[in-house]
PDB file of C-alpha atoms in Angstrom:
ATOM      1  CA  MET A   1      10.130   4.699  18.147  1.00 93.00           C
ATOM      2  CA  ILE A   2       8.792   3.613  14.769  1.00 98.00           C
ATOM      3  CA  PRO A   3       6.403   6.267  13.387  1.00 98.00           C
ATOM      4  CA  LEU A   4       2.931   4.831  12.714  1.00 98.00           C
ATOM      5  CA  VAL A   5       0.496   6.781  10.549  1.00 99.00           C
ATOM      6  CA  TYR A   6      -3.248   6.434  11.137  1.00 98.00           C
ATOM      7  CA  HIS A   7      -6.472   8.440  10.916  1.00 98.00           C
ATOM      8  CA  ALA A   8      -9.897   7.490  12.261  1.00 98.00           C
ATOM      9  CA  SER A   9     -11.529   8.290   8.894  1.00 98.00           C
ATOM     10  CA  TYR A  10      -9.993   5.164   7.370  1.00 98.00           C
ATOM     11  CA  SER A  11     -12.779   2.948   8.718  1.00 98.00           C
ATOM     12  CA  ARG A  12     -15.554   5.579   8.755  1.00 96.00           C
ATOM     13  CA  LEU A  13     -17.150   4.589   5.479  1.00 95.00           C
ATOM     14  CA  ALA A  14     -20.655   3.127   5.220  1.00 93.00           C
ATOM     15  CA  LEU A  15     -20.791   0.367   2.612  1.00 95.00           C
ATOM     16  CA  PRO A  16     -23.755  -1.632   1.319  1.00 93.00           C
ATOM     17  CA  PRO A  17     -24.596  -4.927   3.093  1.00 91.00           C
ATOM     18  CA  LYS A  18     -22.365  -7.825   2.014  1.00 90.00           C
ATOM     19  CA  HIS A  19     -19.845  -5.497   0.353  1.00 95.00           C
ATOM     20  CA  ARG A  20     -16.578  -7.401  -0.055  1.00 94.00           C
ATOM     21  CA  PHE A  21     -14.254  -4.700   1.195  1.00 97.00           C
ATOM     22  CA  PRO A  22     -13.405  -5.079   4.930  1.00 97.00           C
ATOM     23  CA  ILE A  23     -13.535  -1.369   5.732  1.00 97.00           C
ATOM     24  CA  SER A  24     -13.311  -1.942   9.492  1.00 97.00           C
ATOM     25  CA  LYS A  25      -9.872  -3.536   9.246  1.00 98.00           C
ATOM     26  CA  TYR A  26      -7.986  -0.262   9.778  1.00 98.00           C
ATOM     27  CA  ALA A  27      -9.649   0.455  13.123  1.00 98.00           C
ATOM     28  CA  HIS A  28      -9.287  -3.204  14.137  1.00 98.00           C
ATOM     29  CA  LEU A  29      -5.569  -3.112  13.369  1.00 98.00           C
ATOM     30  CA  TYR A  30      -5.092   0.158  15.268  1.00 98.00           C
ATOM     31  CA  HIS A  31      -6.704  -1.228  18.414  1.00 98.00           C
ATOM     32  CA  TYR A  32      -4.984  -4.605  18.052  1.00 98.00           C
ATOM     33  CA  LEU A  33      -1.538  -2.999  17.923  1.00 98.00           C
ATOM     34  CA  LEU A  34      -2.269  -1.008  21.070  1.00 98.00           C
ATOM     35  CA  ASN A  35      -3.938  -3.829  23.005  1.00 98.00           C
ATOM     36  CA  SER A  36      -1.239  -6.365  22.138  1.00 97.00           C
ATOM     37  CA  GLY A  37       1.615  -4.054  23.072  1.00 97.00           C
ATOM     38  CA  LEU A  38       2.940  -3.908  19.513  1.00 98.00           C
ATOM     39  CA  ALA A  39       2.524  -0.132  19.555  1.00 98.00           C
ATOM     40  CA  SER A  40       2.009   2.746  21.943  1.00 98.00           C
ATOM     41  CA  GLU A  41      -0.122   5.846  21.549  1.00 98.00           C
ATOM     42  CA  GLN A  42       3.030   7.976  21.328  1.00 98.00           C
ATOM     43  CA  GLN A  43       4.013   6.349  18.036  1.00 98.00           C
ATOM     44  CA  PHE A  44       0.893   7.383  16.138  1.00 98.00           C
ATOM     45  CA  ILE A  45       0.738  10.465  13.948  1.00 98.00           C
ATOM     46  CA  SER A  46      -2.265  11.652  11.928  1.00 98.00           C
ATOM     47  CA  PRO A  47      -2.103  13.089   8.418  1.00 98.00           C
ATOM     48  CA  LYS A  48      -3.823  16.271   7.348  1.00 98.00           C
ATOM     49  CA  PRO A  49      -5.915  15.876   4.187  1.00 98.00           C
ATOM     50  CA  THR A  50      -4.223  16.523   0.882  1.00 98.00           C
ATOM     51  CA  HIS A  51      -5.627  19.027  -1.608  1.00 97.00           C
ATOM     52  CA  ALA A  52      -6.726  18.898  -5.227  1.00 98.00           C
ATOM     53  CA  ALA A  53      -3.720  20.897  -6.422  1.00 97.00           C
ATOM     54  CA  GLU A  54      -1.353  18.306  -4.961  1.00 98.00           C
ATOM     55  CA  LEU A  55      -3.304  15.392  -6.433  1.00 98.00           C
ATOM     56  CA  GLU A  56      -3.271  17.045  -9.860  1.00 98.00           C
ATOM     57  CA  ARG A  57       0.508  16.648  -9.958  1.00 97.00           C
ATOM     58  CA  VAL A  58      -0.170  12.931 -10.466  1.00 98.00           C
ATOM     59  CA  HIS A  59      -3.789  12.663 -11.640  1.00 98.00           C
ATOM     60  CA  ASP A  60      -5.961  14.307 -14.293  1.00 98.00           C
ATOM     61  CA  ALA A  61      -7.441  17.554 -12.966  1.00 98.00           C
ATOM     62  CA  GLY A  62     -10.913  16.793 -14.308  1.00 98.00           C
ATOM     63  CA  TYR A  63     -10.961  13.412 -12.573  1.00 98.00           C
ATOM     64  CA  VAL A  64      -9.712  14.883  -9.295  1.00 98.00           C
ATOM     65  CA  GLN A  65     -12.356  17.609  -9.302  1.00 98.00           C
ATOM     66  CA  ALA A  66     -15.170  15.236 -10.304  1.00 98.00           C
ATOM     67  CA  PHE A  67     -14.345  12.882  -7.453  1.00 98.00           C
ATOM     68  CA  ILE A  68     -14.067  15.603  -4.819  1.00 98.00           C
ATOM     69  CA  GLN A  69     -17.249  17.347  -5.990  1.00 98.00           C
ATOM     70  CA  GLY A  70     -19.244  14.124  -6.381  1.00 98.00           C
ATOM     71  CA  THR A  71     -19.862  14.435 -10.125  1.00 98.00           C
ATOM     72  CA  LEU A  72     -18.287  11.196 -11.332  1.00 98.00           C
ATOM     73  CA  ASP A  73     -20.573   9.270 -13.679  1.00 97.00           C
ATOM     74  CA  ALA A  74     -22.082   5.917 -12.729  1.00 97.00           C
ATOM     75  CA  LYS A  75     -19.559   3.938 -14.765  1.00 97.00           C
ATOM     76  CA  ALA A  76     -16.614   5.587 -13.030  1.00 98.00           C
ATOM     77  CA  ILE A  77     -18.147   4.941  -9.617  1.00 97.00           C
ATOM     78  CA  ARG A  78     -18.759   1.265 -10.446  1.00 97.00           C
ATOM     79  CA  ARG A  79     -15.131   0.965 -11.503  1.00 97.00           C
ATOM     80  CA  LEU A  80     -14.029   2.349  -8.139  1.00 97.00           C
ATOM     81  CA  GLY A  81     -15.971  -0.349  -6.309  1.00 97.00           C
ATOM     82  CA  PHE A  82     -17.169   2.102  -3.633  1.00 98.00           C
ATOM     83  CA  PRO A  83     -20.351   4.191  -3.634  1.00 97.00           C
ATOM     84  CA  TRP A  84     -19.465   7.878  -3.653  1.00 97.00           C
ATOM     85  CA  SER A  85     -19.976   9.777  -0.407  1.00 97.00           C
ATOM     86  CA  GLN A  86     -18.452  12.679   1.458  1.00 98.00           C
ATOM     87  CA  HIS A  87     -17.022  10.129   3.878  1.00 98.00           C
ATOM     88  CA  LEU A  88     -15.207   8.487   0.965  1.00 98.00           C
ATOM     89  CA  VAL A  89     -13.718  11.854  -0.022  1.00 98.00           C
ATOM     90  CA  THR A  90     -12.569  12.533   3.545  1.00 98.00           C
ATOM     91  CA  ARG A  91     -11.092   9.059   3.907  1.00 98.00           C
ATOM     92  CA  THR A  92      -9.322   9.267   0.551  1.00 98.00           C
ATOM     93  CA  LEU A  93      -7.756  12.687   1.088  1.00 98.00           C
ATOM     94  CA  HIS A  94      -6.440  11.624   4.495  1.00 98.00           C
ATOM     95  CA  SER A  95      -5.152   8.195   3.468  1.00 98.00           C
ATOM     96  CA  VAL A  96      -3.317   9.433   0.372  1.00 98.00           C
ATOM     97  CA  ALA A  97      -1.690  12.139   2.490  1.00 98.00           C
ATOM     98  CA  GLY A  98      -0.911   9.469   5.083  1.00 98.00           C
ATOM     99  CA  THR A  99       1.391   7.594   2.729  1.00 99.00           C
ATOM    100  CA  ALA A 100       3.260  10.780   1.851  1.00 98.00           C
ATOM    101  CA  LEU A 101       3.628  11.554   5.570  1.00 98.00           C
ATOM    102  CA  CYS A 102       4.836   7.991   6.157  1.00 98.00           C
ATOM    103  CA  ALA A 103       7.473   8.373   3.433  1.00 98.00           C
ATOM    104  CA  ARG A 104       8.804  11.601   4.913  1.00 98.00           C
ATOM    105  CA  ARG A 105       9.003  10.095   8.388  1.00 98.00           C
ATOM    106  CA  ALA A 106      10.862   7.113   6.946  1.00 98.00           C
ATOM    107  CA  LEU A 107      13.435   9.486   5.476  1.00 98.00           C
ATOM    108  CA  ASP A 108      13.946  10.953   8.944  1.00 97.00           C
ATOM    109  CA  GLN A 109      14.000   7.730  10.966  1.00 97.00           C
ATOM    110  CA  GLY A 110      14.752   4.904   8.544  1.00 98.00           C
ATOM    111  CA  ILE A 111      11.355   3.229   8.895  1.00 98.00           C
ATOM    112  CA  ALA A 112       7.715   4.268   9.077  1.00 98.00           C
ATOM    113  CA  LEU A 113       4.489   2.281   8.700  1.00 99.00           C
ATOM    114  CA  HIS A 114       1.060   3.346   7.473  1.00 99.00           C
ATOM    115  CA  LEU A 115      -2.086   1.573   8.691  1.00 98.00           C
ATOM    116  CA  ALA A 116      -3.690   2.037   5.256  1.00 98.00           C
ATOM    117  CA  GLY A 117      -2.560   2.705   1.678  1.00 98.00           C
ATOM    118  CA  GLY A 118      -1.541   0.651  -1.313  1.00 98.00           C
ATOM    119  CA  TYR A 119      -3.975   2.128  -3.869  1.00 98.00           C
ATOM    120  CA  HIS A 120      -2.076   0.737  -6.818  1.00 98.00           C
ATOM    121  CA  HIS A 121      -5.055   0.321  -9.195  1.00 98.00           C
ATOM    122  CA  ALA A 122      -5.598   4.089  -9.512  1.00 98.00           C
ATOM    123  CA  HIS A 123      -4.577   5.429 -12.934  1.00 98.00           C
ATOM    124  CA  HIS A 124      -4.062   8.952 -14.256  1.00 98.00           C
ATOM    125  CA  ASP A 125      -7.704   9.715 -15.015  1.00 98.00           C
ATOM    126  CA  PHE A 126      -9.713   6.974 -13.317  1.00 98.00           C
ATOM    127  CA  GLY A 127      -9.819   4.831 -10.207  1.00 98.00           C
ATOM    128  CA  SER A 128     -10.313   1.100 -10.028  1.00 98.00           C
ATOM    129  CA  GLY A 129     -10.464  -1.827  -7.618  1.00 97.00           C
ATOM    130  CA  TYR A 130     -11.137   0.191  -4.427  1.00 98.00           C
ATOM    131  CA  CYS A 131      -8.365   2.656  -5.346  1.00 98.00           C
ATOM    132  CA  VAL A 132      -9.280   6.303  -5.975  1.00 98.00           C
ATOM    133  CA  PHE A 133      -5.868   8.004  -6.138  1.00 98.00           C
ATOM    134  CA  ASN A 134      -2.479   6.293  -6.280  1.00 98.00           C
ATOM    135  CA  ASP A 135      -0.901   7.059  -2.902  1.00 98.00           C
ATOM    136  CA  LEU A 136       2.357   5.262  -3.734  1.00 98.00           C
ATOM    137  CA  VAL A 137       3.085   7.366  -6.820  1.00 98.00           C
ATOM    138  CA  PHE A 138       1.761  10.467  -5.042  1.00 98.00           C
ATOM    139  CA  ALA A 139       4.220  10.002  -2.171  1.00 98.00           C
ATOM    140  CA  ALA A 140       7.078   9.241  -4.551  1.00 98.00           C
ATOM    141  CA  ARG A 141       6.380  12.317  -6.652  1.00 98.00           C
ATOM    142  CA  GLN A 142       6.220  14.580  -3.592  1.00 98.00           C
ATOM    143  CA  LEU A 143       9.655  13.433  -2.440  1.00 98.00           C
ATOM    144  CA  LEU A 144      11.154  13.778  -5.909  1.00 98.00           C
ATOM    145  CA  ASP A 145       9.640  17.169  -6.689  1.00 97.00           C
ATOM    146  CA  SER A 146      10.859  18.570  -3.376  1.00 97.00           C
ATOM    147  CA  GLY A 147      14.398  17.364  -4.080  1.00 97.00           C
ATOM    148  CA  GLU A 148      14.488  15.183  -0.966  1.00 97.00           C
ATOM    149  CA  VAL A 149      15.420  12.105  -3.026  1.00 98.00           C
ATOM    150  CA  ASP A 150      16.580  11.315  -6.558  1.00 98.00           C
ATOM    151  CA  LYS A 151      15.172   7.802  -6.986  1.00 98.00           C
ATOM    152  CA  VAL A 152      12.244   5.935  -5.413  1.00 98.00           C
ATOM    153  CA  MET A 153      11.582   2.215  -5.659  1.00 98.00           C
ATOM    154  CA  ILE A 154       8.032   0.938  -5.213  1.00 98.00           C
ATOM    155  CA  ILE A 155       8.035  -2.727  -4.193  1.00 98.00           C
ATOM    156  CA  ASP A 156       4.486  -4.027  -4.473  1.00 98.00           C
ATOM    157  CA  CYS A 157       3.779  -7.400  -2.862  1.00 98.00           C
ATOM    158  CA  ASP A 158      -0.018  -7.247  -3.066  1.00 98.00           C
ATOM    159  CA  VAL A 159      -1.457 -10.314  -4.805  1.00 98.00           C
ATOM    160  CA  HIS A 160      -2.849  -8.086  -7.564  1.00 98.00           C
ATOM    161  CA  GLN A 161      -0.573  -6.389 -10.062  1.00 98.00           C
ATOM    162  CA  GLY A 162      -0.009  -2.678  -9.523  1.00 98.00           C
ATOM    163  CA  ASP A 163      -1.398  -1.683 -12.902  1.00 98.00           C
ATOM    164  CA  GLY A 164      -2.055   1.945 -11.970  1.00 98.00           C
ATOM    165  CA  THR A 165       1.458   2.319 -10.633  1.00 98.00           C
ATOM    166  CA  ALA A 166       2.805   0.824 -13.866  1.00 98.00           C
ATOM    167  CA  THR A 167       0.952   3.261 -16.126  1.00 98.00           C
ATOM    168  CA  LEU A 168       1.641   6.301 -13.953  1.00 98.00           C
ATOM    169  CA  THR A 169       5.390   5.639 -13.856  1.00 98.00           C
ATOM    170  CA  ALA A 170       5.913   4.377 -17.410  1.00 97.00           C
ATOM    171  CA  GLY A 171       9.104   5.861 -18.820  1.00 90.00           C
ATOM    172  CA  ASP A 172       9.891   7.609 -15.519  1.00 93.00           C
ATOM    173  CA  ARG A 173      13.354   6.481 -14.408  1.00 92.00           C
ATOM    174  CA  ASP A 174      13.267   8.211 -11.034  1.00 98.00           C
ATOM    175  CA  ILE A 175      10.409   5.953  -9.886  1.00 98.00           C
ATOM    176  CA  VAL A 176      11.169   2.247 -10.269  1.00 98.00           C
ATOM    177  CA  SER A 177       8.109  -0.022 -10.089  1.00 98.00           C
ATOM    178  CA  CYS A 178       8.381  -3.667  -9.069  1.00 98.00           C
ATOM    179  CA  SER A 179       5.275  -5.849  -8.724  1.00 98.00           C
ATOM    180  CA  PHE A 180       5.077  -9.375  -7.285  1.00 98.00           C
ATOM    181  CA  HIS A 181       1.610 -10.738  -8.078  1.00 98.00           C
ATOM    182  CA  CYS A 182      -0.474 -13.729  -9.082  1.00 98.00           C
ATOM    183  CA  ASP A 183      -0.529 -13.980 -12.863  1.00 97.00           C
ATOM    184  CA  ALA A 184      -4.152 -15.219 -12.940  1.00 96.00           C
ATOM    185  CA  ASN A 185      -5.606 -12.533 -10.683  1.00 96.00           C
ATOM    186  CA  PHE A 186      -6.983  -9.005 -11.204  1.00 95.00           C
ATOM    187  CA  PRO A 187      -6.443  -6.999 -13.358  1.00 96.00           C
ATOM    188  CA  ALA A 188      -7.048  -8.999 -16.513  1.00 93.00           C
ATOM    189  CA  ARG A 189      -4.888  -6.617 -18.547  1.00 94.00           C
ATOM    190  CA  LYS A 190      -1.550  -6.014 -16.871  1.00 97.00           C
ATOM    191  CA  PRO A 191       0.494  -3.094 -18.203  1.00 97.00           C
ATOM    192  CA  GLN A 192       4.233  -3.482 -17.872  1.00 97.00           C
ATOM    193  CA  SER A 193       5.913  -2.383 -14.651  1.00 98.00           C
ATOM    194  CA  ASP A 194       9.654  -1.832 -14.668  1.00 98.00           C
ATOM    195  CA  TYR A 195       9.860  -5.290 -13.096  1.00 98.00           C
ATOM    196  CA  ASP A 196       6.954  -7.749 -13.028  1.00 98.00           C
ATOM    197  CA  ILE A 197       7.260 -11.033 -11.155  1.00 98.00           C
ATOM    198  CA  ALA A 198       4.179 -13.077 -12.012  1.00 98.00           C
ATOM    199  CA  LEU A 199       3.506 -16.101  -9.809  1.00 98.00           C
ATOM    200  CA  ALA A 200       1.279 -19.082 -10.564  1.00 98.00           C
ATOM    201  CA  PRO A 201      -1.864 -19.780  -8.522  1.00 98.00           C
ATOM    202  CA  GLY A 202      -1.088 -21.937  -5.502  1.00 98.00           C
ATOM    203  CA  THR A 203       2.468 -20.642  -5.042  1.00 98.00           C
ATOM    204  CA  GLY A 204       3.468 -21.392  -1.449  1.00 98.00           C
ATOM    205  CA  ASP A 205       5.990 -20.134   1.087  1.00 98.00           C
ATOM    206  CA  ASN A 206       9.227 -21.554  -0.264  1.00 98.00           C
ATOM    207  CA  GLU A 207       8.832 -20.500  -3.883  1.00 98.00           C
ATOM    208  CA  TYR A 208       7.294 -17.135  -2.964  1.00 98.00           C
ATOM    209  CA  LEU A 209       9.963 -16.204  -0.438  1.00 98.00           C
ATOM    210  CA  ASP A 210      12.779 -17.321  -2.724  1.00 98.00           C
ATOM    211  CA  SER A 211      11.388 -15.175  -5.533  1.00 98.00           C
ATOM    212  CA  VAL A 212      10.999 -12.090  -3.332  1.00 98.00           C
ATOM    213  CA  ASN A 213      14.341 -12.442  -1.551  1.00 98.00           C
ATOM    214  CA  THR A 214      16.381 -13.051  -4.688  1.00 97.00           C
ATOM    215  CA  THR A 215      14.691 -10.383  -6.791  1.00 98.00           C
ATOM    216  CA  VAL A 216      14.751  -7.642  -4.166  1.00 98.00           C
ATOM    217  CA  ASN A 217      18.396  -8.289  -3.362  1.00 98.00           C
ATOM    218  CA  TYR A 218      19.265  -8.015  -7.063  1.00 98.00           C
ATOM    219  CA  LEU A 219      17.165  -4.906  -7.700  1.00 98.00           C
ATOM    220  CA  LEU A 220      18.429  -2.969  -4.700  1.00 98.00           C
ATOM    221  CA  GLU A 221      21.993  -3.548  -5.859  1.00 97.00           C
ATOM    222  CA  LEU A 222      21.096  -2.628  -9.432  1.00 98.00           C
ATOM    223  CA  GLU A 223      18.869   0.411  -8.912  1.00 98.00           C
ATOM    224  CA  LYS A 224      20.231   1.816  -5.614  1.00 98.00           C
ATOM    225  CA  PRO A 225      17.087   3.757  -4.621  1.00 98.00           C
ATOM    226  CA  ASP A 226      17.121   6.525  -2.027  1.00 98.00           C
ATOM    227  CA  ILE A 227      13.903   5.205  -0.442  1.00 98.00           C
ATOM    228  CA  ILE A 228      11.633   2.164  -0.737  1.00 99.00           C
ATOM    229  CA  LEU A 229       7.849   2.396  -0.710  1.00 99.00           C
ATOM    230  CA  TYR A 230       6.665  -1.080   0.228  1.00 99.00           C
ATOM    231  CA  ASP A 231       3.129  -2.376  -0.326  1.00 98.00           C
ATOM    232  CA  ALA A 232       2.852  -5.218   2.204  1.00 98.00           C
ATOM    233  CA  GLY A 233      -0.435  -6.667   0.967  1.00 98.00           C
ATOM    234  CA  VAL A 234      -1.558  -9.790   2.819  1.00 98.00           C
ATOM    235  CA  ASP A 235      -3.949 -11.038   0.145  1.00 98.00           C
ATOM    236  CA  ILE A 236      -1.235 -13.523  -0.812  1.00 98.00           C
ATOM    237  CA  HIS A 237      -2.369 -15.549   2.230  1.00 98.00           C
ATOM    238  CA  ALA A 238      -3.735 -19.027   1.461  1.00 98.00           C
ATOM    239  CA  ASP A 239      -7.127 -18.204   2.990  1.00 97.00           C
ATOM    240  CA  ASP A 240      -7.591 -14.735   1.520  1.00 97.00           C
ATOM    241  CA  ALA A 241     -11.009 -14.228  -0.061  1.00 96.00           C
ATOM    242  CA  LEU A 242      -9.595 -12.572  -3.213  1.00 95.00           C
ATOM    243  CA  GLY A 243      -6.133 -14.116  -3.482  1.00 95.00           C
ATOM    244  CA  LEU A 244      -5.033 -17.251  -5.330  1.00 96.00           C
ATOM    245  CA  LEU A 245      -1.646 -17.858  -3.701  1.00 98.00           C
ATOM    246  CA  SER A 246      -0.922 -20.177  -0.742  1.00 98.00           C
ATOM    247  CA  VAL A 247       1.385 -18.238   1.572  1.00 98.00           C
ATOM    248  CA  SER A 248       1.082 -18.941   5.306  1.00 98.00           C
ATOM    249  CA  LEU A 249       0.988 -16.521   8.235  1.00 98.00           C
ATOM    250  CA  GLN A 250       4.632 -17.356   8.924  1.00 98.00           C
ATOM    251  CA  GLY A 251       5.375 -16.719   5.255  1.00 98.00           C
ATOM    252  CA  LEU A 252       3.914 -13.216   5.580  1.00 98.00           C
ATOM    253  CA  TYR A 253       6.178 -12.501   8.532  1.00 98.00           C
ATOM    254  CA  LEU A 254       9.274 -13.843   6.775  1.00 98.00           C
ATOM    255  CA  ARG A 255       8.529 -11.803   3.646  1.00 98.00           C
ATOM    256  CA  ASP A 256       8.184  -8.595   5.654  1.00 98.00           C
ATOM    257  CA  LEU A 257      11.231  -9.387   7.764  1.00 98.00           C
ATOM    258  CA  SER A 258      13.287 -10.006   4.629  1.00 98.00           C
ATOM    259  CA  LEU A 259      12.231  -6.758   2.930  1.00 98.00           C
ATOM    260  CA  LEU A 260      12.823  -4.669   6.022  1.00 98.00           C
ATOM    261  CA  THR A 261      16.154  -6.372   6.743  1.00 98.00           C
ATOM    262  CA  GLN A 262      17.488  -5.795   3.229  1.00 98.00           C
ATOM    263  CA  ALA A 263      16.553  -2.134   3.420  1.00 98.00           C
ATOM    264  CA  LYS A 264      18.041  -1.646   6.872  1.00 98.00           C
ATOM    265  CA  GLN A 265      21.299  -3.406   6.038  1.00 98.00           C
ATOM    266  CA  ARG A 266      21.789  -1.080   3.057  1.00 98.00           C
ATOM    267  CA  GLY A 267      20.745   2.027   4.960  1.00 98.00           C
ATOM    268  CA  ILE A 268      17.762   2.635   2.639  1.00 98.00           C
ATOM    269  CA  PRO A 269      14.748   4.242   4.342  1.00 98.00           C
ATOM    270  CA  LEU A 270      11.563   2.200   3.983  1.00 98.00           C
ATOM    271  CA  ALA A 271       7.964   3.368   4.212  1.00 99.00           C
ATOM    272  CA  ALA A 272       5.391   0.563   4.244  1.00 99.00           C
ATOM    273  CA  VAL A 273       1.635   0.518   3.641  1.00 99.00           C
ATOM    274  CA  ILE A 274      -0.545  -2.429   4.620  1.00 98.00           C
ATOM    275  CA  GLY A 275      -2.112  -2.977   1.188  1.00 98.00           C
ATOM    276  CA  GLY A 276      -4.812  -5.493   0.384  1.00 98.00           C
ATOM    277  CA  GLY A 277      -6.255  -8.208   2.563  1.00 98.00           C
ATOM    278  CA  TYR A 278      -9.735  -9.716   2.477  1.00 97.00           C
ATOM    279  CA  SER A 279     -11.372 -11.976   5.041  1.00 96.00           C
ATOM    280  CA  PRO A 280     -14.772 -12.149   6.753  1.00 93.00           C
ATOM    281  CA  ASP A 281     -12.939 -12.874  10.023  1.00 96.00           C
ATOM    282  CA  PRO A 282     -11.687  -9.531  11.445  1.00 97.00           C
ATOM    283  CA  LEU A 283      -9.223 -11.124  13.891  1.00 97.00           C
ATOM    284  CA  GLN A 284      -7.574 -13.339  11.295  1.00 98.00           C
ATOM    285  CA  LEU A 285      -7.206 -10.419   8.908  1.00 98.00           C
ATOM    286  CA  THR A 286      -5.779  -8.220  11.673  1.00 98.00           C
ATOM    287  CA  GLN A 287      -3.237 -10.882  12.595  1.00 98.00           C
ATOM    288  CA  ARG A 288      -2.116 -11.109   8.979  1.00 98.00           C
ATOM    289  CA  HIS A 289      -1.575  -7.363   8.720  1.00 98.00           C
ATOM    290  CA  SER A 290       0.164  -7.312  12.112  1.00 98.00           C
ATOM    291  CA  GLN A 291       3.064  -9.410  10.772  1.00 98.00           C
ATOM    292  CA  LEU A 292       4.514  -6.242   9.219  1.00 98.00           C
ATOM    293  CA  PHE A 293       4.571  -4.575  12.632  1.00 98.00           C
ATOM    294  CA  LEU A 294       6.032  -7.653  14.303  1.00 98.00           C
ATOM    295  CA  ALA A 295       8.851  -7.682  11.751  1.00 98.00           C
ATOM    296  CA  ALA A 296       9.506  -3.960  12.183  1.00 98.00           C
ATOM    297  CA  ASN A 297       9.589  -4.257  15.965  1.00 98.00           C
ATOM    298  CA  HIS A 298      12.067  -7.132  15.671  1.00 98.00           C
ATOM    299  CA  LEU A 299      14.479  -4.962  13.666  1.00 98.00           C
ATOM    300  CA  TRP A 300      13.789  -1.617  15.381  1.00 96.00           C
ATOM    301  CA  PRO A 301      13.020  -2.651  18.988  1.00 87.00           C
TER     302      PRO A 301
END
């Protein structure tokens, strides 16, 4: 069975009225997978919260402590995009640990999926764009420091560039960062990833899929990573509230199927996080995120 990582704290966060972040999407996706038969209860595993000492291997100790203790200044909190609360701390410590757990399960079984994650806007000493700590780099660093792998590739297909991932891994050859994103979208300043594939607003299925398929095939042959951490953001969808690309629901499925197929054919373990996705319609957003699980079930029935 494909390991699926989830914790109830992911959606237990009170946000102000009309806040743009769809915090309920994690719980909706969890129940949708069960009710649709895409997953069974036996597949789900829950992470234990990570600790400050572990986070400080990636992030500035002062920033880590200020967030956990609730002493961040107003500017730092505004940059996060979330009001600080103890619920936010609980959610963050579990979800960051969830990606690391997902990566380790992928090493064991070839594939694992996390019903959260993709906090690629978190930098060394500050968070940004709904991202407190960078779970992708955190998971990569845990695997590398433990000696379980020698090289990690982060393939980021969220519509927004993974700027935090880029700065955190700059000059680090054991973590290879690759970001597919809309060139006109957030963040305004885009630091250089190892590989940046910037797409024009309005890019549709054919051009998007050709870019992803060709680039990933080339990079996997070139870099030969021991594991892939895949950010399967669905904010590339044509109707996403914060995206500027024009990829269809079928395009999401084909992208995920392609990434997972290329990894499986090469025998490279793959751990995926669901990444960004923004819609006022909970069912439509859930269906977009579910394409990753449909693709995985097709390849690992």
